mmCIF file of C-alpha atoms in Angstrom:
data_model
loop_
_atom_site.group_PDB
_atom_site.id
_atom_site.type_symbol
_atom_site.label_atom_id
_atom_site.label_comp_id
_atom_site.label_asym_id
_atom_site.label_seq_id
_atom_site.Cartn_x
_atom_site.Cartn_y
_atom_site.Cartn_z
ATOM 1 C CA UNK X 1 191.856 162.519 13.688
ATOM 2 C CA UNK X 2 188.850 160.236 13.278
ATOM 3 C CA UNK X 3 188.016 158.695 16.438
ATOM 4 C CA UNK X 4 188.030 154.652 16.685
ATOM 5 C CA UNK X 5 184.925 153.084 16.570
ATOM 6 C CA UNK X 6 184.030 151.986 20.153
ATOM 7 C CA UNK X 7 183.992 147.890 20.740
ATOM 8 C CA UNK X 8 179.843 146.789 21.702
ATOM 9 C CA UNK X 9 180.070 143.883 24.313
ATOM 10 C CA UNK X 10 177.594 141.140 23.985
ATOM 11 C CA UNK X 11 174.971 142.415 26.323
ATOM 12 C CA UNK X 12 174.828 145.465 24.694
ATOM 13 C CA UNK X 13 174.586 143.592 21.324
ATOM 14 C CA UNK X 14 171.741 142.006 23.191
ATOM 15 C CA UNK X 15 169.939 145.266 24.584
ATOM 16 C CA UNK X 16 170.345 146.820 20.783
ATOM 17 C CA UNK X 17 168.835 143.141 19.170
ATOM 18 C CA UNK X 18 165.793 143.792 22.264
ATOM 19 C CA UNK X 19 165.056 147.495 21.281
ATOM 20 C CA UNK X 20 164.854 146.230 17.720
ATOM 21 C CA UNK X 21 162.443 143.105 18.448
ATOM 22 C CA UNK X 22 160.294 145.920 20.411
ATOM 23 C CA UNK X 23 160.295 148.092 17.636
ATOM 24 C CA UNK X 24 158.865 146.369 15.082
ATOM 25 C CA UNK X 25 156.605 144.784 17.115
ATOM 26 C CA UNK X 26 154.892 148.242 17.442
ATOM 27 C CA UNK X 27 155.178 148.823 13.841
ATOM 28 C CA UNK X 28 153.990 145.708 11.982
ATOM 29 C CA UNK X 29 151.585 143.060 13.297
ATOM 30 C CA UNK X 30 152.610 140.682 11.443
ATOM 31 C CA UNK X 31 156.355 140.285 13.521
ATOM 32 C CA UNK X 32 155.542 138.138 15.908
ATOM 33 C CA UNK X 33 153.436 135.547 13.988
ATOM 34 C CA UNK X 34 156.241 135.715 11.370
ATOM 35 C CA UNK X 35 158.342 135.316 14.420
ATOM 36 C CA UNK X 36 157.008 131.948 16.105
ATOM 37 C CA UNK X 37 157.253 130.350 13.302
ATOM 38 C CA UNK X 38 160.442 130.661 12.551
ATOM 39 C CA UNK X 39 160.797 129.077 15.919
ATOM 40 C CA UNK X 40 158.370 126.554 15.929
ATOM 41 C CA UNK X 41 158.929 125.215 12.329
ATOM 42 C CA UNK X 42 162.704 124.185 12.482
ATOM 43 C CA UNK X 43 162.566 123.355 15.582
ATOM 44 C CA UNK X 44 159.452 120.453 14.866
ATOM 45 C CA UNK X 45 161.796 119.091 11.763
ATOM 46 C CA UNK X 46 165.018 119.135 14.766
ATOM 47 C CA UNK X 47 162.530 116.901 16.989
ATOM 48 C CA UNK X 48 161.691 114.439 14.085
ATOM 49 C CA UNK X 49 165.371 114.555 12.447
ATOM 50 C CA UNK X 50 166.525 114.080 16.546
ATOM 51 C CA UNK X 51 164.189 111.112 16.963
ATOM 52 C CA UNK X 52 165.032 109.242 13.434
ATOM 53 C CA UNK X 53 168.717 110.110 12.608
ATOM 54 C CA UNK X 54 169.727 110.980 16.562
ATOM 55 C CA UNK X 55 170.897 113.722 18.938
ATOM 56 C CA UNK X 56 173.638 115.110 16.457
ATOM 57 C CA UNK X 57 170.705 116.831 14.444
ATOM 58 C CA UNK X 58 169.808 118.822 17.360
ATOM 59 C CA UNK X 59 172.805 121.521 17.750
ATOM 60 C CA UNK X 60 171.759 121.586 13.586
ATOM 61 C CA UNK X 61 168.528 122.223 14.259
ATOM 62 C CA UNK X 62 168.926 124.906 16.956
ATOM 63 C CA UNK X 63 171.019 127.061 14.371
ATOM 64 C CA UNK X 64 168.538 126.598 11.663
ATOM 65 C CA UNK X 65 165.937 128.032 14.157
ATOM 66 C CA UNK X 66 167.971 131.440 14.981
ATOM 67 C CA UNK X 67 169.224 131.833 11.791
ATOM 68 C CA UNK X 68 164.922 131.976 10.684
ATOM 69 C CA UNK X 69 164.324 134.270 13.567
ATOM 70 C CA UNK X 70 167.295 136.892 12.622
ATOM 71 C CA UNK X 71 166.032 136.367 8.780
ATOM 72 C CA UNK X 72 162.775 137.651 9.822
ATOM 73 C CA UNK X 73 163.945 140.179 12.191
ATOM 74 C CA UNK X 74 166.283 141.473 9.415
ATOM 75 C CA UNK X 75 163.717 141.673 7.098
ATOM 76 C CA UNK X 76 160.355 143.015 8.895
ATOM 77 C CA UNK X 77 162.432 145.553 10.979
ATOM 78 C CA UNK X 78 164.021 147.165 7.757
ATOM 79 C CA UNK X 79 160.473 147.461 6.588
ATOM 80 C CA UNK X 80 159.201 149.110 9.538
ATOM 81 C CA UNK X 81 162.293 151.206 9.810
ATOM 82 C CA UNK X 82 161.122 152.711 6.267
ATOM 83 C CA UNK X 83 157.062 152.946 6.886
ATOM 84 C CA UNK X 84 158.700 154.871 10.091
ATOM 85 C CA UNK X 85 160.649 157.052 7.886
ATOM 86 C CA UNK X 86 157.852 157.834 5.881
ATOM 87 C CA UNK X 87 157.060 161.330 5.850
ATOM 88 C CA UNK X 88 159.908 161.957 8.156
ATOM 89 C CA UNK X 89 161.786 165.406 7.332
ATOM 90 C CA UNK X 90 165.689 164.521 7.131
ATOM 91 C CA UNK X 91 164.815 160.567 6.619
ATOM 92 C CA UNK X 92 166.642 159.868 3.621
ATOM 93 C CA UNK X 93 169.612 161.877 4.967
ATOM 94 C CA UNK X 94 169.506 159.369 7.842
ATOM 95 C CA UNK X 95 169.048 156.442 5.638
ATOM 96 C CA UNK X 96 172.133 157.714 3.610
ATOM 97 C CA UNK X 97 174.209 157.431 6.798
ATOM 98 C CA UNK X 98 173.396 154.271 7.952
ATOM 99 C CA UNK X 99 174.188 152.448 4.755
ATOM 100 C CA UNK X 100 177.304 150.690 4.095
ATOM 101 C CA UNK X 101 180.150 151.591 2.164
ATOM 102 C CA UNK X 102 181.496 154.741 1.010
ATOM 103 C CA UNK X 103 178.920 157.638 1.384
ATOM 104 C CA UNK X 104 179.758 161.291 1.987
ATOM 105 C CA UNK X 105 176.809 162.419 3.088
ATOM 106 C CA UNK X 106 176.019 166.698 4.362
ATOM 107 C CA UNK X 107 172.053 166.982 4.991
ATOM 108 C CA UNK X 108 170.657 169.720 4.271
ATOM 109 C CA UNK X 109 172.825 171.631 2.199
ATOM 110 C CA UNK X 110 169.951 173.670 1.179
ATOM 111 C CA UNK X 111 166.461 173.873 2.985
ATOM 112 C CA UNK X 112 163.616 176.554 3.819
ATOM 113 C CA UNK X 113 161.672 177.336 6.499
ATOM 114 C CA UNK X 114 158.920 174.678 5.811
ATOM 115 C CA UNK X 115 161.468 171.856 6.269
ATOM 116 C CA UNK X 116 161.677 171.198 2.508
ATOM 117 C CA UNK X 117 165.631 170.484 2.243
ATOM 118 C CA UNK X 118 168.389 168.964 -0.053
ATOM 119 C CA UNK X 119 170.569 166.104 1.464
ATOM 120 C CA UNK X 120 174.127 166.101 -0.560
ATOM 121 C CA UNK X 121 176.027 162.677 -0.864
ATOM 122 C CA UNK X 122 178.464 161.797 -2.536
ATOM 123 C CA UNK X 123 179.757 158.470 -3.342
ATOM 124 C CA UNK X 124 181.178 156.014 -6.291
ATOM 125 C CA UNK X 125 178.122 156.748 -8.459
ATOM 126 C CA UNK X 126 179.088 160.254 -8.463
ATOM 127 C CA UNK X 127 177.007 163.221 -6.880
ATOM 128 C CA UNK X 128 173.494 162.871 -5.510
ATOM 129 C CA UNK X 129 171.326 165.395 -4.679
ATOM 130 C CA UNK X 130 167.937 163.657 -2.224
ATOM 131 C CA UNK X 131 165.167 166.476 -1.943
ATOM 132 C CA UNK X 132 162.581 166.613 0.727
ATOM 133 C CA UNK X 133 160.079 168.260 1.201
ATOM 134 C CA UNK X 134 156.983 169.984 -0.951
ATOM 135 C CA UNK X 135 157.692 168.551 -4.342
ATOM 136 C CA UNK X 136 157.316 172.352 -6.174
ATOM 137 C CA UNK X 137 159.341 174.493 -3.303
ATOM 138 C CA UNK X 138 162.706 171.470 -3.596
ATOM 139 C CA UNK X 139 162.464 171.416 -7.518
ATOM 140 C CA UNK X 140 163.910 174.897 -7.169
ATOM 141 C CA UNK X 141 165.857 174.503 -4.609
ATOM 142 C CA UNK X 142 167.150 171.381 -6.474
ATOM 143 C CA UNK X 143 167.732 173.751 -9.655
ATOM 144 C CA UNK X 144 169.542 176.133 -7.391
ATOM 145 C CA UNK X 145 172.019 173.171 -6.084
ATOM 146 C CA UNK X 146 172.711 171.873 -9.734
ATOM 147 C CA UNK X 147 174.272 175.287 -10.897
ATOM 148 C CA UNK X 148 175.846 175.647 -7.906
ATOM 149 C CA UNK X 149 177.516 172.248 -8.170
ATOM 150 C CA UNK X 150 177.894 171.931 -12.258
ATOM 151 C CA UNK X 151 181.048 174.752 -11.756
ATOM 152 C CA UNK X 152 182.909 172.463 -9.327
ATOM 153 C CA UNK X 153 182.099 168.628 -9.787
ATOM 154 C CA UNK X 154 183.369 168.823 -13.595
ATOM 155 C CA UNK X 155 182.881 165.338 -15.559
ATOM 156 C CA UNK X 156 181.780 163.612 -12.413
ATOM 157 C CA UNK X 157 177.870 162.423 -12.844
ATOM 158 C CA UNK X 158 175.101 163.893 -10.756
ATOM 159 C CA UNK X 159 171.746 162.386 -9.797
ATOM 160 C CA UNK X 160 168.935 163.698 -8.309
ATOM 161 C CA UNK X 161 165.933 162.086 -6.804
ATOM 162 C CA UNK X 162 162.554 163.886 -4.860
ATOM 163 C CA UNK X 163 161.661 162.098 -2.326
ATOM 164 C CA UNK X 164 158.203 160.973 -2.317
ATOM 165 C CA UNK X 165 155.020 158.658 -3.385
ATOM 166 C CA UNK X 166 153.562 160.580 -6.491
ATOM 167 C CA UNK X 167 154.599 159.758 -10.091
ATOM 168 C CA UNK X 168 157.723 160.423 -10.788
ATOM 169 C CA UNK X 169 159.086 160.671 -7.075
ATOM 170 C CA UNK X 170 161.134 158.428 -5.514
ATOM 171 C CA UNK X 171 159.675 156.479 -2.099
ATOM 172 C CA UNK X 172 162.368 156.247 0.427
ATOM 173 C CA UNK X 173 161.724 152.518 0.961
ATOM 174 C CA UNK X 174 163.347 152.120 -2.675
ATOM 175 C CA UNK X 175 165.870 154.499 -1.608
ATOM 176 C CA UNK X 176 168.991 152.194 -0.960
ATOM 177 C CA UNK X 177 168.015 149.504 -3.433
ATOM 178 C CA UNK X 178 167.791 152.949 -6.293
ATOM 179 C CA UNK X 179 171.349 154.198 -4.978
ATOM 180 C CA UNK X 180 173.116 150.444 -5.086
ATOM 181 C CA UNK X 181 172.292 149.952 -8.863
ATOM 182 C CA UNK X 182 173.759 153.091 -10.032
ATOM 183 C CA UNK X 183 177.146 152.448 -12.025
ATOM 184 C CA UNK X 184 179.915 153.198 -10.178
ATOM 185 C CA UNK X 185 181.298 156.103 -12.262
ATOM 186 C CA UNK X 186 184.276 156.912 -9.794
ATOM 187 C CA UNK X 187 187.246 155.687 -7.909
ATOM 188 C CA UNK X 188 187.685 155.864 -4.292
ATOM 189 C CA UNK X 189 190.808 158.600 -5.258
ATOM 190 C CA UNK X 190 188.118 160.224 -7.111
ATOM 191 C CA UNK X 191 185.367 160.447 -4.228
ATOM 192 C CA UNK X 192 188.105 162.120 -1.766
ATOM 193 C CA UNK X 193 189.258 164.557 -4.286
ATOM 194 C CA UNK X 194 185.531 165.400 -4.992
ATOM 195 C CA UNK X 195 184.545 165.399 -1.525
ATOM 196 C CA UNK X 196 187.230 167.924 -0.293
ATOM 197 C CA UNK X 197 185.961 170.485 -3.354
ATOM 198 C CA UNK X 198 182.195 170.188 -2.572
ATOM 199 C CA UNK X 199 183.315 170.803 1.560
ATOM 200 C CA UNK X 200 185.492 174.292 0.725
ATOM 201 C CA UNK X 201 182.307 175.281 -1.882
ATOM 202 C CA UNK X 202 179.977 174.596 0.801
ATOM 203 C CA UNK X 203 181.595 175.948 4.356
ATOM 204 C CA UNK X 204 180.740 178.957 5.051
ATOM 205 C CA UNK X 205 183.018 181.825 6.233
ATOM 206 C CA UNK X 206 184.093 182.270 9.906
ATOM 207 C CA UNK X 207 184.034 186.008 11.635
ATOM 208 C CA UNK X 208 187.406 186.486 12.795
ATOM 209 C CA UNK X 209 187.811 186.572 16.539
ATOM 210 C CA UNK X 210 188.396 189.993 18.671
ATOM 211 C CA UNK X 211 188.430 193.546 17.532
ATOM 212 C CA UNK X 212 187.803 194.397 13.895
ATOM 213 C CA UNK X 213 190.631 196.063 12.328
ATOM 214 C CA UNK X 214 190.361 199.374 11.830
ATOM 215 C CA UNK X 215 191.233 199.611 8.553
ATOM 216 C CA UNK X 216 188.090 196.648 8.007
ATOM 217 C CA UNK X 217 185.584 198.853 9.844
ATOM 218 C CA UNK X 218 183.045 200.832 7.656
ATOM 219 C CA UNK X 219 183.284 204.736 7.202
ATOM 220 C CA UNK X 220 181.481 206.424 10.465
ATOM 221 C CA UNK X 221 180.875 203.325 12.341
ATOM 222 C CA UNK X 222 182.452 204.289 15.203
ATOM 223 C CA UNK X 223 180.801 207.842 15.460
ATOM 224 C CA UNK X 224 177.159 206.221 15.304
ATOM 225 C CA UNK X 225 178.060 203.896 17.917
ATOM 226 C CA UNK X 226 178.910 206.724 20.134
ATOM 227 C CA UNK X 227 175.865 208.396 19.271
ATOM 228 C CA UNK X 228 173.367 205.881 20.626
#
């Protein structure tokens, strides 16, 4: 059974919304300039409106002025997050998992030993298939995937993207925006049924526990373990 997501209390909210502000503060230098004025702006037009209309502008204005700051904090730290990401084996796997709504996602259903890899999702646009990696070694392993999948997904559509900044590549900071715009090809009934073929083509056998059978065991095994 799924477990139930755990409640966050408000200082916790707090800590998270602190690590966050710290975090792009590294990353961009722009943040806090961006910041203070979202601070001191509305909060100049809640003195004036305070001093010609009177104090009822003031719980107004102080609303206006967090609602600027999380605005900015929104939108700088999601563009940090991805100039972070950048060049970050597994990224858009990560990325995938953090969005909202309905995405299956299974990184790294294929990979190599030079951390090129194929992320697997799966979600109302169909199949997606997000490679990583050097852009000739995942094309193949990319090829590989498609055949693998074409047997089991039937009609369903599949997509597939190399992650990247040369022509023809897709940059992981257009990642979610790319994904969001697809048509949704499939119901949610559709998704589940998918999801629970791709998961039985893609697990991989367990050993059975204890003693092999000895009706399992190949011809002379036993004599050339006694002969060691």
């Amino acid at each position: 059974m799924a477990k139930p997501q755990e409640k966050v209390s408000f200082g916790q909210r707090l800590k998270q919304i602190g690590m966050v502000f710290q975090f792009t503060a590294k990353q961009d230098r722009w943040f806090a300039p961006l910041v203070a004025a979202a601070v001191l702006i509305p909060l100049a037009l809640t003195v004036v409106a305070v001093i010609l209309w009177g104090w009822i502008w003031l719980p107004l204005g102080i609303l206006f002025t967090l609602l600027a700051v999380l605005i900015v904090l929104n939108l700088r730290s999601n563009a940090a997050m991805m100039n972070a990401a950048e060049g970050q084996p597994g990224a858009a796997a990560q990325i995938m998992e953090n969005m909202r709504g309905d995405w299956r996602v299974t990184p790294a259903v294929s990979s190599t030993t030079q951390m090129d890899m194929v992320h697997l999702v799966i979600g109302r646009p169909g199949v997606i298939l997000l490679a990583e990696g050097n852009p000739q070694r995942v094309r193949g392993l990319l090829g590989q995937e498609k055949r693998r999948l074409s047997k089991v997904i039937g009609s369903a559509p599949l997509h597939d993207y190399v992650i990247g900044q040369e022509e023809g590549e897709l940059p992981i900071r257009k990642l979610r925006t790319t994904l969001l715009r697809l048509p949704r090809a499939l119901s949610g009934k559709d998704v589940n049924s998918l999801d629970k073929r791709l998961k039985a083509l893609t697990a991989r056998p367990q050993m059975p526990k204890g003693a092999i059978p000895k009706n399992m065991r190949p011809p002379g095994a036993f004599r050339q373990s006694r002969g060691r």
